[in-house]
Coordinates of C-alpha atoms in Angstrom, one line a residue:
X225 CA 0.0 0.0 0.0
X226 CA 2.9 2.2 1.0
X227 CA 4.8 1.6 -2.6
X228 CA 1.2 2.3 -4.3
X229 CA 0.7 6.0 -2.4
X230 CA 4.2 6.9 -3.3
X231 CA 3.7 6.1 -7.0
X232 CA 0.6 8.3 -6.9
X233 CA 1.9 10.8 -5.1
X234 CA 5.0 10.4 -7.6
X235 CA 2.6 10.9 -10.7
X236 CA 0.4 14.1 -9.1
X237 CA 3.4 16.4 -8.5
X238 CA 5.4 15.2 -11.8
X239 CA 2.0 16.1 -13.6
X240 CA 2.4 19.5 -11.8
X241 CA 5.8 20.3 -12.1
X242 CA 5.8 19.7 -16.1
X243 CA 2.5 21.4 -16.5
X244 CA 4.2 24.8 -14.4
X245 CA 7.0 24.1 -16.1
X246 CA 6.0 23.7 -19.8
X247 CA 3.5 26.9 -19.5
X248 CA 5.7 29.0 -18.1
X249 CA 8.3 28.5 -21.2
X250 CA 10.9 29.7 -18.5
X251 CA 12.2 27.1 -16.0
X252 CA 12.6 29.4 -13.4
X253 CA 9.7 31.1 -13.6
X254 CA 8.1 27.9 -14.2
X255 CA 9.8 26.5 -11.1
X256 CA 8.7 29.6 -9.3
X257 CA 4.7 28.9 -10.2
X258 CA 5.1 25.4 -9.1
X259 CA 6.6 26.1 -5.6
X260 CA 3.7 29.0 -5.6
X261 CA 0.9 25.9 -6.3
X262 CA 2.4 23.6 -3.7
X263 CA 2.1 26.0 -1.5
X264 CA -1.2 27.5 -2.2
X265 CA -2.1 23.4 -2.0
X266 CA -0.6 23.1 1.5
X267 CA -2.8 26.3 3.0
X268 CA -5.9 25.0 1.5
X269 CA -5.3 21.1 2.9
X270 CA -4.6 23.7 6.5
X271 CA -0.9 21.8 5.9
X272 CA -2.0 18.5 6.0
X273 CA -1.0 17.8 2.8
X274 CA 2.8 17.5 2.1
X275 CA 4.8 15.2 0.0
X276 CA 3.3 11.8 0.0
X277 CA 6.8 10.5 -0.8
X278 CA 9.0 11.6 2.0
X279 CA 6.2 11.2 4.3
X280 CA 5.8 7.4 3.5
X281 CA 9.5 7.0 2.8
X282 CA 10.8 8.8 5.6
X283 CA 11.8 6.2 8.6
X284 CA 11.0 3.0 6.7
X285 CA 13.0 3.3 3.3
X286 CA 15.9 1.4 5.1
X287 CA 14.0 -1.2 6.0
X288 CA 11.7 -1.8 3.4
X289 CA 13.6 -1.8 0.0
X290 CA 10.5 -1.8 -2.3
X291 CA 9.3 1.5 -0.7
X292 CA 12.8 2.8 -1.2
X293 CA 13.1 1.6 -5.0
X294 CA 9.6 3.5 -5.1
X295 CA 11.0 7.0 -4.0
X296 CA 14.3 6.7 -5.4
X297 CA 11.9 6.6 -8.6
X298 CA 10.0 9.4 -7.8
X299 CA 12.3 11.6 -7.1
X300 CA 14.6 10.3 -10.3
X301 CA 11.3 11.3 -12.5
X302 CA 11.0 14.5 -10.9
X303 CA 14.8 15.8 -11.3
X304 CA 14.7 14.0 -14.9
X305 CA 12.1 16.3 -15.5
X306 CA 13.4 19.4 -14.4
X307 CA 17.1 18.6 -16.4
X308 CA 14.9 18.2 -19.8
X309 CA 13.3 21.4 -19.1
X310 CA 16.7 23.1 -18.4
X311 CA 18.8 21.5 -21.1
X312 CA 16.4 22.6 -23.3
X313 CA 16.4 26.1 -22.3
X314 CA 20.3 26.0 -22.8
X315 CA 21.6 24.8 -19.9
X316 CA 24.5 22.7 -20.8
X317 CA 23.8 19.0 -19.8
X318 CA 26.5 18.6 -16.7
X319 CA 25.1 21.8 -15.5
X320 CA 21.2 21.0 -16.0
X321 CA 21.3 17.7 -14.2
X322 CA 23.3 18.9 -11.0
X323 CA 20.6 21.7 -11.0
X324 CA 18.1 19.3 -11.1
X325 CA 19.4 17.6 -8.3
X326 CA 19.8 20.9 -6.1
X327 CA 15.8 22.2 -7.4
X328 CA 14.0 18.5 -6.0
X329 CA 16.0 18.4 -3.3
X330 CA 15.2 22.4 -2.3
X331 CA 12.0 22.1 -3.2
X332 CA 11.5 18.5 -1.3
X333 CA 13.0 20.5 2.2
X334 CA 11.1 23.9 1.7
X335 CA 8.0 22.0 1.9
X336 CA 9.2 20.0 4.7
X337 CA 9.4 23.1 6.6
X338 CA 6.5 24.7 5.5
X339 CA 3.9 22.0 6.3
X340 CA 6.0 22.2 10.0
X341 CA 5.7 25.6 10.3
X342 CA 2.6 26.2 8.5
X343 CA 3.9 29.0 6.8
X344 CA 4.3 29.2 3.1
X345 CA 7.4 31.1 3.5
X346 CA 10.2 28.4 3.5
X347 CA 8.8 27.3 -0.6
X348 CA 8.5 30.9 -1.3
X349 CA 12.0 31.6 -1.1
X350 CA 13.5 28.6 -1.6
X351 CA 11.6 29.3 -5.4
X352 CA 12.9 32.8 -5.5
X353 CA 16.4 32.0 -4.7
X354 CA 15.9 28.8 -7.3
X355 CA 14.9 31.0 -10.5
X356 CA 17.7 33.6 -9.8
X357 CA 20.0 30.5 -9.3
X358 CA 18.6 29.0 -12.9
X359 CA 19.1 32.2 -13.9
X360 CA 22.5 32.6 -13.8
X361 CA 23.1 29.6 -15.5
X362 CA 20.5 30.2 -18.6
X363 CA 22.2 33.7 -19.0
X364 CA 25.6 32.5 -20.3
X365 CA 28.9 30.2 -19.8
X366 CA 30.1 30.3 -16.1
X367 CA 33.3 31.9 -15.8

Protein backbone atom coordinates (compact mmCIF):
# COMPACT_ATOMS: atom_id res chain seq x y z
CA UNK A 1 0.00 0.00 0.00
CA UNK A 2 2.93 2.18 1.04
CA UNK A 3 4.84 1.57 -2.62
CA UNK A 4 1.23 2.31 -4.31
CA UNK A 5 0.73 5.96 -2.45
CA UNK A 6 4.19 6.87 -3.29
CA UNK A 7 3.66 6.12 -7.04
CA UNK A 8 0.56 8.29 -6.87
CA UNK A 9 1.88 10.80 -5.06
CA UNK A 10 5.00 10.39 -7.62
CA UNK A 11 2.62 10.90 -10.70
CA UNK A 12 0.39 14.12 -9.10
CA UNK A 13 3.45 16.45 -8.47
CA UNK A 14 5.42 15.16 -11.84
CA UNK A 15 1.99 16.11 -13.63
CA UNK A 16 2.40 19.51 -11.75
CA UNK A 17 5.83 20.25 -12.14
CA UNK A 18 5.77 19.66 -16.14
CA UNK A 19 2.49 21.44 -16.46
CA UNK A 20 4.20 24.83 -14.39
CA UNK A 21 7.00 24.14 -16.08
CA UNK A 22 5.97 23.70 -19.82
CA UNK A 23 3.51 26.93 -19.51
CA UNK A 24 5.67 28.97 -18.12
CA UNK A 25 8.31 28.49 -21.25
CA UNK A 26 10.87 29.71 -18.51
CA UNK A 27 12.24 27.05 -15.98
CA UNK A 28 12.59 29.40 -13.41
CA UNK A 29 9.68 31.09 -13.64
CA UNK A 30 8.09 27.88 -14.17
CA UNK A 31 9.82 26.48 -11.07
CA UNK A 32 8.68 29.61 -9.28
CA UNK A 33 4.70 28.95 -10.19
CA UNK A 34 5.13 25.38 -9.08
CA UNK A 35 6.56 26.10 -5.65
CA UNK A 36 3.68 28.95 -5.56
CA UNK A 37 0.91 25.94 -6.33
CA UNK A 38 2.35 23.60 -3.74
CA UNK A 39 2.09 26.03 -1.47
CA UNK A 40 -1.22 27.52 -2.17
CA UNK A 41 -2.10 23.45 -1.98
CA UNK A 42 -0.63 23.06 1.51
CA UNK A 43 -2.78 26.28 3.02
CA UNK A 44 -5.93 24.99 1.48
CA UNK A 45 -5.32 21.14 2.91
CA UNK A 46 -4.59 23.70 6.49
CA UNK A 47 -0.92 21.83 5.91
CA UNK A 48 -1.97 18.49 6.01
CA UNK A 49 -1.02 17.78 2.83
CA UNK A 50 2.76 17.46 2.14
CA UNK A 51 4.85 15.22 -0.01
CA UNK A 52 3.33 11.77 0.05
CA UNK A 53 6.80 10.46 -0.80
CA UNK A 54 8.99 11.64 1.99
CA UNK A 55 6.19 11.19 4.30
CA UNK A 56 5.82 7.45 3.49
CA UNK A 57 9.51 7.00 2.76
CA UNK A 58 10.81 8.83 5.64
CA UNK A 59 11.81 6.23 8.57
CA UNK A 60 11.03 3.03 6.68
CA UNK A 61 13.03 3.32 3.30
CA UNK A 62 15.91 1.40 5.11
CA UNK A 63 13.97 -1.23 6.00
CA UNK A 64 11.74 -1.80 3.40
CA UNK A 65 13.63 -1.83 0.04
CA UNK A 66 10.51 -1.75 -2.33
CA UNK A 67 9.34 1.55 -0.71
CA UNK A 68 12.80 2.80 -1.21
CA UNK A 69 13.13 1.64 -4.95
CA UNK A 70 9.59 3.51 -5.11
CA UNK A 71 10.97 6.98 -4.04
CA UNK A 72 14.28 6.75 -5.37
CA UNK A 73 11.92 6.64 -8.62
CA UNK A 74 10.05 9.40 -7.78
CA UNK A 75 12.30 11.65 -7.08
CA UNK A 76 14.57 10.29 -10.25
CA UNK A 77 11.33 11.31 -12.45
CA UNK A 78 11.01 14.51 -10.92
CA UNK A 79 14.80 15.77 -11.31
CA UNK A 80 14.68 14.02 -14.94
CA UNK A 81 12.10 16.35 -15.54
CA UNK A 82 13.35 19.37 -14.35
CA UNK A 83 17.08 18.59 -16.42
CA UNK A 84 14.87 18.16 -19.79
CA UNK A 85 13.35 21.41 -19.10
CA UNK A 86 16.68 23.09 -18.36
CA UNK A 87 18.78 21.53 -21.07
CA UNK A 88 16.36 22.64 -23.34
CA UNK A 89 16.45 26.05 -22.29
CA UNK A 90 20.32 26.03 -22.82
CA UNK A 91 21.63 24.80 -19.94
CA UNK A 92 24.52 22.69 -20.78
CA UNK A 93 23.84 18.96 -19.77
CA UNK A 94 26.53 18.61 -16.67
CA UNK A 95 25.09 21.85 -15.53
CA UNK A 96 21.16 21.01 -15.99
CA UNK A 97 21.26 17.66 -14.17
CA UNK A 98 23.31 18.95 -10.96
CA UNK A 99 20.63 21.72 -11.04
CA UNK A 100 18.07 19.33 -11.08
CA UNK A 101 19.42 17.64 -8.31
CA UNK A 102 19.79 20.90 -6.10
CA UNK A 103 15.81 22.21 -7.35
CA UNK A 104 13.98 18.55 -6.02
CA UNK A 105 16.01 18.38 -3.34
CA UNK A 106 15.17 22.43 -2.26
CA UNK A 107 11.99 22.05 -3.20
CA UNK A 108 11.49 18.54 -1.29
CA UNK A 109 12.95 20.50 2.22
CA UNK A 110 11.10 23.91 1.71
CA UNK A 111 8.00 22.02 1.88
CA UNK A 112 9.21 20.05 4.72
CA UNK A 113 9.42 23.06 6.60
CA UNK A 114 6.49 24.67 5.47
CA UNK A 115 3.91 22.05 6.33
CA UNK A 116 6.00 22.19 9.97
CA UNK A 117 5.69 25.59 10.31
CA UNK A 118 2.60 26.24 8.53
CA UNK A 119 3.93 28.99 6.77
CA UNK A 120 4.30 29.23 3.13
CA UNK A 121 7.38 31.13 3.52
CA UNK A 122 10.22 28.44 3.48
CA UNK A 123 8.80 27.33 -0.56
CA UNK A 124 8.55 30.88 -1.34
CA UNK A 125 11.99 31.58 -1.13
CA UNK A 126 13.48 28.58 -1.61
CA UNK A 127 11.60 29.28 -5.42
CA UNK A 128 12.88 32.78 -5.55
CA UNK A 129 16.37 31.98 -4.73
CA UNK A 130 15.94 28.84 -7.27
CA UNK A 131 14.87 30.97 -10.50
CA UNK A 132 17.74 33.61 -9.83
CA UNK A 133 19.99 30.53 -9.26
CA UNK A 134 18.56 28.97 -12.94
CA UNK A 135 19.13 32.19 -13.91
CA UNK A 136 22.46 32.61 -13.80
CA UNK A 137 23.07 29.58 -15.47
CA UNK A 138 20.50 30.17 -18.55
CA UNK A 139 22.20 33.75 -18.99
CA UNK A 140 25.56 32.48 -20.26
CA UNK A 141 28.90 30.22 -19.79
CA UNK A 142 30.12 30.27 -16.09
CA UNK A 143 33.28 31.95 -15.84
Amino acid sequence: MAVAAIRHGEREFADELDRCLTAAGDPAEGLVACVRALAEGMRESGWEDGCPVASTALGVAGSVPEIRRAADAAFAHWRRLVFERLRDHGIAEDDAADLAYTVISTVEGAEMAAQVARDEAPLRIAGTHLARLIGLYASGPRA
